Amino acid sequence: MRKFMTLALAASLMSTAAWAESVKIGFVTTLTTGAAVIGKDMQNAANLAVEHLGGKAGNLDLEVIFADDGFAPETGKQATDKLVKQDDVDFVTGYIWSHVLLASRKSALDAGKFLISANAGPSQIAGKLCDENFFSTSWQNDQTPMAMGEVLNRQGVKSLYVMAPNYAAGKDMVAGVERTFKGEIVGRDLTKWGADAQLDFSAELAKAKASNADGIFVFYPGAAGGAFIKQYDQAGLKDTLPLYSVFTVDGLSLPKLQAANFEAVLGSRTTQEWDPSLDNAANKKFVADFKAKHGTYPSFYAAQSYDAIMLIANAVAKVGNTEDKDALRAALKAADFQSVRGDFKFGTNNMPVQNFYLREVVADSDGTWTTQVVETVFEDHVDSYAADCKM
């Protein structure tokens, strides 16, 4: 019995030592279905971050375990449960979709794990559902369209037709633009979303044209964005119904739009908190190395995923272990890492306080379509739900 207990204790100590030598990060994203183009861009960026870090967070090895949410809340929750319970990760990050994050948050937070969203920013989790162990390296959903609403005001747009998918983020996007836009919303369509998302917008575009609005505001990520732009171009609406979008024209859709020669997108403008043209050392290295490795500009999804890994690695390197949760939380909150956005800081609800830019679609010196910053719309912007967070 004494020999058995000695062996058991030795095995336990070996297990603890092995655990302490690495930091495990669970990364939930979409790796199947038509939305996998987004998830794979995030995966590529996360892997690039690990490469730039030399596979280390201080003295600890970095291990990233990717999990597929299948573009569905229930699948995302199952993936999160596995990462937390079976893989025993220290951090959970990723999450493209607001409804997936909302379905998964309790699985991570109730297990005492740190949860860092690299994209989804539902209003609930910025407000009443905020948590000391939740952080974001993206934004709260409303903020980007709020910036676009302000742009429309500055440009003298008086009326707007609005389109978005009918799910949590789509509703937040509509709420955001309507919060700041001072003109009239003459029409609004919330279209079917999910695995069988609506991709034929001909009826909605006809209604938008007939509305005689000064412009059309849309939010359509992933494959839906490409489908919308194609149909908008084919309908010849560029001169009669100017396009204003968020999360629709980006580093993922532009190569396909250029290949199809949809020139209506050139000169179109969108708002965002990051751009490939931001002039700081971390961003220059990230963009250059991503292009060299994958042949395309990174998307904002990639930029936020890169920052998520860098944030985690910096916090772990500061603390030196993954066991001191209070120290890790403080290190995450300090956000003392080299972000692709430049200076980075969190608000009281652990959402970023950051600039938002107006960006224009242009051709770079090689003729590749990309975006560049036109002006800063908001400086150090705080989301609208921070006051509802009682931390």
PDB file of C-alpha atoms in Angstrom, residues 184-391:
ATOM      1  CA  GLU A 184     -35.056  59.073 -41.493  1.00  0.00           C
ATOM      2  CA  ILE A 185     -35.054  55.268 -41.707  1.00  0.00           C
ATOM      3  CA  VAL A 186     -37.369  54.731 -44.673  1.00  0.00           C
ATOM      4  CA  GLY A 187     -37.214  50.945 -44.715  1.00  0.00           C
ATOM      5  CA  ARG A 188     -35.827  48.049 -42.718  1.00  0.00           C
ATOM      6  CA  ASP A 189     -35.372  44.364 -43.558  1.00  0.00           C
ATOM      7  CA  LEU A 190     -34.120  41.650 -41.187  1.00  0.00           C
ATOM      8  CA  THR A 191     -33.454  38.561 -43.296  1.00  0.00           C
ATOM      9  CA  LYS A 192     -33.221  34.867 -42.409  1.00  0.00           C
ATOM     10  CA  TRP A 193     -29.918  33.756 -40.857  1.00  0.00           C
ATOM     11  CA  GLY A 194     -28.186  30.535 -39.869  1.00  0.00           C
ATOM     12  CA  ALA A 195     -27.082  27.455 -41.787  1.00  0.00           C
ATOM     13  CA  ASP A 196     -29.822  28.136 -44.376  1.00  0.00           C
ATOM     14  CA  ALA A 197     -29.347  31.915 -44.421  1.00  0.00           C
ATOM     15  CA  GLN A 198     -31.094  33.954 -47.107  1.00  0.00           C
ATOM     16  CA  LEU A 199     -28.698  34.759 -49.944  1.00  0.00           C
ATOM     17  CA  ASP A 200     -31.144  36.140 -52.525  1.00  0.00           C
ATOM     18  CA  PHE A 201     -31.715  39.835 -51.820  1.00  0.00           C
ATOM     19  CA  SER A 202     -33.417  40.819 -55.063  1.00  0.00           C
ATOM     20  CA  ALA A 203     -36.765  41.588 -53.411  1.00  0.00           C
ATOM     21  CA  GLU A 204     -35.173  43.676 -50.667  1.00  0.00           C
ATOM     22  CA  LEU A 205     -32.986  45.579 -53.154  1.00  0.00           C
ATOM     23  CA  ALA A 206     -36.044  46.371 -55.258  1.00  0.00           C
ATOM     24  CA  LYS A 207     -37.785  47.756 -52.172  1.00  0.00           C
ATOM     25  CA  ALA A 208     -34.709  49.765 -51.241  1.00  0.00           C
ATOM     26  CA  LYS A 209     -34.507  51.278 -54.741  1.00  0.00           C
ATOM     27  CA  ALA A 210     -38.206  52.158 -54.703  1.00  0.00           C
ATOM     28  CA  SER A 211     -37.828  53.865 -51.307  1.00  0.00           C
ATOM     29  CA  ASN A 212     -35.776  56.682 -52.893  1.00  0.00           C
ATOM     30  CA  ALA A 213     -33.472  56.617 -49.864  1.00  0.00           C
ATOM     31  CA  ASP A 214     -30.229  58.594 -49.985  1.00  0.00           C
ATOM     32  CA  GLY A 215     -28.307  55.404 -49.217  1.00  0.00           C
ATOM     33  CA  ILE A 216     -28.465  51.808 -48.027  1.00  0.00           C
ATOM     34  CA  PHE A 217     -26.827  50.545 -44.842  1.00  0.00           C
ATOM     35  CA  VAL A 218     -26.090  46.802 -44.622  1.00  0.00           C
ATOM     36  CA  PHE A 219     -24.458  44.302 -42.300  1.00  0.00           C
ATOM     37  CA  TYR A 220     -23.798  40.914 -43.936  1.00  0.00           C
ATOM     38  CA  PRO A 221     -20.708  38.955 -42.819  1.00  0.00           C
ATOM     39  CA  GLY A 222     -19.152  36.004 -44.626  1.00  0.00           C
ATOM     40  CA  ALA A 223     -20.729  34.443 -47.695  1.00  0.00           C
ATOM     41  CA  ALA A 224     -23.865  36.569 -47.335  1.00  0.00           C
ATOM     42  CA  GLY A 225     -21.742  39.682 -47.748  1.00  0.00           C
ATOM     43  CA  GLY A 226     -20.326  38.492 -51.052  1.00  0.00           C
ATOM     44  CA  ALA A 227     -23.792  37.543 -52.281  1.00  0.00           C
ATOM     45  CA  PHE A 228     -25.194  40.929 -51.341  1.00  0.00           C
ATOM     46  CA  ILE A 229     -22.387  42.899 -53.016  1.00  0.00           C
ATOM     47  CA  LYS A 230     -22.746  40.839 -56.206  1.00  0.00           C
ATOM     48  CA  GLN A 231     -26.468  41.511 -56.409  1.00  0.00           C
ATOM     49  CA  TYR A 232     -26.040  45.184 -55.515  1.00  0.00           C
ATOM     50  CA  ASP A 233     -23.486  45.503 -58.327  1.00  0.00           C
ATOM     51  CA  GLN A 234     -25.649  43.644 -60.830  1.00  0.00           C
ATOM     52  CA  ALA A 235     -28.621  45.866 -59.959  1.00  0.00           C
ATOM     53  CA  GLY A 236     -26.576  48.938 -60.948  1.00  0.00           C
ATOM     54  CA  LEU A 237     -27.379  50.798 -57.745  1.00  0.00           C
ATOM     55  CA  LYS A 238     -23.986  52.427 -57.098  1.00  0.00           C
ATOM     56  CA  ASP A 239     -24.984  55.863 -58.422  1.00  0.00           C
ATOM     57  CA  THR A 240     -28.599  55.916 -57.216  1.00  0.00           C
ATOM     58  CA  LEU A 241     -28.360  54.133 -53.853  1.00  0.00           C
ATOM     59  CA  PRO A 242     -24.866  54.547 -52.330  1.00  0.00           C
ATOM     60  CA  LEU A 243     -23.700  51.655 -50.162  1.00  0.00           C
ATOM     61  CA  TYR A 244     -22.663  52.112 -46.528  1.00  0.00           C
ATOM     62  CA  SER A 245     -21.715  48.917 -44.761  1.00  0.00           C
ATOM     63  CA  VAL A 246     -20.123  47.356 -41.713  1.00  0.00           C
ATOM     64  CA  PHE A 247     -18.516  43.893 -41.618  1.00  0.00           C
ATOM     65  CA  THR A 248     -19.533  43.246 -45.227  1.00  0.00           C
ATOM     66  CA  VAL A 249     -16.661  44.538 -47.348  1.00  0.00           C
ATOM     67  CA  ASP A 250     -13.417  43.296 -45.783  1.00  0.00           C
ATOM     68  CA  GLY A 251     -10.186  41.409 -46.302  1.00  0.00           C
ATOM     69  CA  LEU A 252     -12.129  38.201 -46.920  1.00  0.00           C
ATOM     70  CA  SER A 253     -14.629  39.466 -49.464  1.00  0.00           C
ATOM     71  CA  LEU A 254     -12.410  41.863 -51.419  1.00  0.00           C
ATOM     72  CA  PRO A 255     -10.253  39.209 -53.204  1.00  0.00           C
ATOM     73  CA  LYS A 256     -13.421  37.526 -54.469  1.00  0.00           C
ATOM     74  CA  LEU A 257     -15.031  40.814 -55.433  1.00  0.00           C
ATOM     75  CA  GLN A 258     -11.905  41.830 -57.330  1.00  0.00           C
ATOM     76  CA  ALA A 259     -11.710  38.461 -59.097  1.00  0.00           C
ATOM     77  CA  ALA A 260     -15.301  38.968 -60.220  1.00  0.00           C
ATOM     78  CA  ASN A 261     -14.502  42.559 -61.259  1.00  0.00           C
ATOM     79  CA  PHE A 262     -17.310  44.053 -59.146  1.00  0.00           C
ATOM     80  CA  GLU A 263     -15.916  47.572 -59.403  1.00  0.00           C
ATOM     81  CA  ALA A 264     -18.965  49.088 -57.699  1.00  0.00           C
ATOM     82  CA  VAL A 265     -17.256  48.316 -54.400  1.00  0.00           C
ATOM     83  CA  LEU A 266     -14.244  50.562 -55.146  1.00  0.00           C
ATOM     84  CA  GLY A 267     -14.668  53.847 -53.311  1.00  0.00           C
ATOM     85  CA  SER A 268     -17.299  52.408 -50.961  1.00  0.00           C
ATOM     86  CA  ARG A 269     -16.763  53.215 -47.311  1.00  0.00           C
ATOM     87  CA  THR A 270     -17.085  51.279 -44.092  1.00  0.00           C
ATOM     88  CA  THR A 271     -16.247  51.854 -40.457  1.00  0.00           C
ATOM     89  CA  GLN A 272     -14.002  49.701 -38.285  1.00  0.00           C
ATOM     90  CA  GLU A 273     -11.673  49.846 -35.288  1.00  0.00           C
ATOM     91  CA  TRP A 274      -8.740  48.388 -37.254  1.00  0.00           C
ATOM     92  CA  ASP A 275      -7.304  48.695 -40.739  1.00  0.00           C
ATOM     93  CA  PRO A 276      -4.289  47.187 -42.541  1.00  0.00           C
ATOM     94  CA  SER A 277      -2.962  50.719 -43.048  1.00  0.00           C
ATOM     95  CA  LEU A 278      -2.685  51.597 -39.323  1.00  0.00           C
ATOM     96  CA  ASP A 279       0.834  52.878 -38.781  1.00  0.00           C
ATOM     97  CA  ASN A 280       2.357  51.005 -35.848  1.00  0.00           C
ATOM     98  CA  ALA A 281       5.144  48.421 -35.664  1.00  0.00           C
ATOM     99  CA  ALA A 282       2.970  45.517 -34.492  1.00  0.00           C
ATOM    100  CA  ASN A 283       0.439  46.051 -37.281  1.00  0.00           C
ATOM    101  CA  LYS A 284       3.081  46.388 -39.983  1.00  0.00           C
ATOM    102  CA  LYS A 285       4.677  43.095 -38.947  1.00  0.00           C
ATOM    103  CA  PHE A 286       1.315  41.345 -38.646  1.00  0.00           C
ATOM    104  CA  VAL A 287       0.054  42.483 -42.061  1.00  0.00           C
ATOM    105  CA  ALA A 288       3.350  41.827 -43.868  1.00  0.00           C
ATOM    106  CA  ASP A 289       3.836  38.351 -42.399  1.00  0.00           C
ATOM    107  CA  PHE A 290       0.200  37.369 -42.896  1.00  0.00           C
ATOM    108  CA  LYS A 291       0.354  38.423 -46.565  1.00  0.00           C
ATOM    109  CA  ALA A 292       3.636  36.572 -47.059  1.00  0.00           C
ATOM    110  CA  LYS A 293       2.229  33.393 -45.535  1.00  0.00           C
ATOM    111  CA  HIS A 294      -1.304  33.397 -46.975  1.00  0.00           C
ATOM    112  CA  GLY A 295      -1.163  35.659 -50.033  1.00  0.00           C
ATOM    113  CA  THR A 296      -3.947  38.012 -48.907  1.00  0.00           C
ATOM    114  CA  TYR A 297      -4.496  40.915 -46.583  1.00  0.00           C
ATOM    115  CA  PRO A 298      -5.724  39.817 -43.153  1.00  0.00           C
ATOM    116  CA  SER A 299      -9.301  40.614 -42.213  1.00  0.00           C
ATOM    117  CA  PHE A 300     -10.391  42.405 -39.047  1.00  0.00           C
ATOM    118  CA  TYR A 301     -11.380  38.944 -37.747  1.00  0.00           C
ATOM    119  CA  ALA A 302      -7.736  37.961 -38.096  1.00  0.00           C
ATOM    120  CA  ALA A 303      -6.481  41.151 -36.450  1.00  0.00           C
ATOM    121  CA  GLN A 304      -8.715  40.650 -33.410  1.00  0.00           C
ATOM    122  CA  SER A 305      -7.738  36.985 -33.106  1.00  0.00           C
ATOM    123  CA  TYR A 306      -4.050  37.889 -33.269  1.00  0.00           C
ATOM    124  CA  ASP A 307      -4.605  40.428 -30.483  1.00  0.00           C
ATOM    125  CA  ALA A 308      -6.474  37.862 -28.376  1.00  0.00           C
ATOM    126  CA  ILE A 309      -3.516  35.470 -28.377  1.00  0.00           C
ATOM    127  CA  MET A 310      -1.091  38.329 -27.708  1.00  0.00           C
ATOM    128  CA  LEU A 311      -3.218  39.584 -24.795  1.00  0.00           C
ATOM    129  CA  ILE A 312      -3.329  36.139 -23.191  1.00  0.00           C
ATOM    130  CA  ALA A 313       0.365  35.421 -23.737  1.00  0.00           C
ATOM    131  CA  ASN A 314       1.381  38.773 -22.271  1.00  0.00           C
ATOM    132  CA  ALA A 315      -0.750  38.233 -19.156  1.00  0.00           C
ATOM    133  CA  VAL A 316       0.630  34.727 -18.576  1.00  0.00           C
ATOM    134  CA  ALA A 317       4.213  35.913 -19.134  1.00  0.00           C
ATOM    135  CA  LYS A 318       3.713  38.639 -16.528  1.00  0.00           C
ATOM    136  CA  VAL A 319       2.299  36.283 -13.904  1.00  0.00           C
ATOM    137  CA  GLY A 320       4.506  33.307 -14.715  1.00  0.00           C
ATOM    138  CA  ASN A 321       1.814  30.694 -14.168  1.00  0.00           C
ATOM    139  CA  THR A 322      -1.838  29.932 -14.907  1.00  0.00           C
ATOM    140  CA  GLU A 323      -2.892  29.269 -11.310  1.00  0.00           C
ATOM    141  CA  ASP A 324      -2.996  32.768  -9.829  1.00  0.00           C
ATOM    142  CA  LYS A 325      -6.370  33.877 -11.210  1.00  0.00           C
ATOM    143  CA  ASP A 326      -6.381  37.249  -9.484  1.00  0.00           C
ATOM    144  CA  ALA A 327      -2.968  38.139 -10.885  1.00  0.00           C
ATOM    145  CA  LEU A 328      -3.951  36.909 -14.346  1.00  0.00           C
ATOM    146  CA  ARG A 329      -7.144  38.967 -14.249  1.00  0.00           C
ATOM    147  CA  ALA A 330      -5.178  42.082 -13.319  1.00  0.00           C
ATOM    148  CA  ALA A 331      -2.639  41.410 -16.067  1.00  0.00           C
ATOM    149  CA  LEU A 332      -5.392  40.967 -18.653  1.00  0.00           C
ATOM    150  CA  LYS A 333      -7.046  44.189 -17.506  1.00  0.00           C
ATOM    151  CA  ALA A 334      -3.748  46.085 -17.824  1.00  0.00           C
ATOM    152  CA  ALA A 335      -3.579  45.033 -21.502  1.00  0.00           C
ATOM    153  CA  ASP A 336       0.131  45.770 -21.635  1.00  0.00           C
ATOM    154  CA  PHE A 337       0.755  44.101 -24.990  1.00  0.00           C
ATOM    155  CA  GLN A 338       1.676  45.197 -28.515  1.00  0.00           C
ATOM    156  CA  SER A 339      -1.710  45.451 -30.209  1.00  0.00           C
ATOM    157  CA  VAL A 340      -2.143  45.813 -33.972  1.00  0.00           C
ATOM    158  CA  ARG A 341      -4.327  48.816 -33.098  1.00  0.00           C
ATOM    159  CA  GLY A 342      -1.549  50.622 -31.248  1.00  0.00           C
ATOM    160  CA  ASP A 343      -2.451  51.652 -27.706  1.00  0.00           C
ATOM    161  CA  PHE A 344      -5.021  49.309 -26.183  1.00  0.00           C
ATOM    162  CA  LYS A 345      -7.107  49.706 -23.027  1.00  0.00           C
ATOM    163  CA  PHE A 346     -10.210  48.216 -21.447  1.00  0.00           C
ATOM    164  CA  GLY A 347     -13.236  49.990 -20.031  1.00  0.00           C
ATOM    165  CA  THR A 348     -15.035  49.183 -16.786  1.00  0.00           C
ATOM    166  CA  ASN A 349     -16.883  46.280 -18.461  1.00  0.00           C
ATOM    167  CA  ASN A 350     -13.691  44.800 -19.988  1.00  0.00           C
ATOM    168  CA  MET A 351     -14.668  45.933 -23.482  1.00  0.00           C
ATOM    169  CA  PRO A 352     -12.025  47.900 -25.434  1.00  0.00           C
ATOM    170  CA  VAL A 353     -12.023  51.694 -25.319  1.00  0.00           C
ATOM    171  CA  GLN A 354     -10.752  52.546 -28.787  1.00  0.00           C
ATOM    172  CA  ASN A 355     -10.854  54.595 -31.958  1.00  0.00           C
ATOM    173  CA  PHE A 356     -13.181  53.910 -34.867  1.00  0.00           C
ATOM    174  CA  TYR A 357     -12.175  54.849 -38.400  1.00  0.00           C
ATOM    175  CA  LEU A 358     -13.830  55.535 -41.724  1.00  0.00           C
ATOM    176  CA  ARG A 359     -12.159  53.306 -44.320  1.00  0.00           C
ATOM    177  CA  GLU A 360     -12.361  53.416 -48.110  1.00  0.00           C
ATOM    178  CA  VAL A 361     -11.928  50.534 -50.551  1.00  0.00           C
ATOM    179  CA  VAL A 362      -8.927  51.273 -52.788  1.00  0.00           C
ATOM    180  CA  ALA A 363      -6.407  49.497 -55.009  1.00  0.00           C
ATOM    181  CA  ASP A 364      -2.922  49.317 -53.485  1.00  0.00           C
ATOM    182  CA  SER A 365       0.333  49.931 -55.371  1.00  0.00           C
ATOM    183  CA  ASP A 366       0.180  46.369 -56.745  1.00  0.00           C
ATOM    184  CA  GLY A 367      -3.429  46.774 -57.864  1.00  0.00           C
ATOM    185  CA  THR A 368      -4.792  44.618 -55.033  1.00  0.00           C
ATOM    186  CA  TRP A 369      -8.070  45.815 -53.548  1.00  0.00           C
ATOM    187  CA  THR A 370      -7.846  46.697 -49.875  1.00  0.00           C
ATOM    188  CA  THR A 371      -8.906  49.462 -47.510  1.00  0.00           C
ATOM    189  CA  GLN A 372      -7.257  52.528 -46.083  1.00  0.00           C
ATOM    190  CA  VAL A 373      -8.179  54.947 -43.298  1.00  0.00           C
ATOM    191  CA  VAL A 374      -9.867  58.160 -44.443  1.00  0.00           C
ATOM    192  CA  GLU A 375     -10.533  59.750 -41.057  1.00  0.00           C
ATOM    193  CA  THR A 376     -11.042  59.019 -37.382  1.00  0.00           C
ATOM    194  CA  VAL A 377     -14.746  59.056 -36.523  1.00  0.00           C
ATOM    195  CA  PHE A 378     -14.619  58.329 -32.760  1.00  0.00           C
ATOM    196  CA  GLU A 379     -11.679  58.602 -30.376  1.00  0.00           C
ATOM    197  CA  ASP A 380     -11.512  56.446 -27.228  1.00  0.00           C
ATOM    198  CA  HIS A 381     -15.097  55.353 -27.733  1.00  0.00           C
ATOM    199  CA  VAL A 382     -16.942  53.657 -24.855  1.00  0.00           C
ATOM    200  CA  ASP A 383     -19.812  51.319 -25.728  1.00  0.00           C
ATOM    201  CA  SER A 384     -23.400  52.229 -24.837  1.00  0.00           C
ATOM    202  CA  TYR A 385     -23.914  49.359 -22.366  1.00  0.00           C
ATOM    203  CA  ALA A 386     -20.970  49.907 -20.018  1.00  0.00           C
ATOM    204  CA  ALA A 387     -23.208  51.762 -17.544  1.00  0.00           C
ATOM    205  CA  ASP A 388     -25.335  48.602 -17.193  1.00  0.00           C
ATOM    206  CA  CYS A 389     -22.336  46.562 -16.050  1.00  0.00           C
ATOM    207  CA  LYS A 390     -22.232  46.322 -12.261  1.00  0.00           C
ATOM    208  CA  MET A 391     -18.678  45.061 -11.785  1.00  0.00           C
TER     209      MET A 391
END
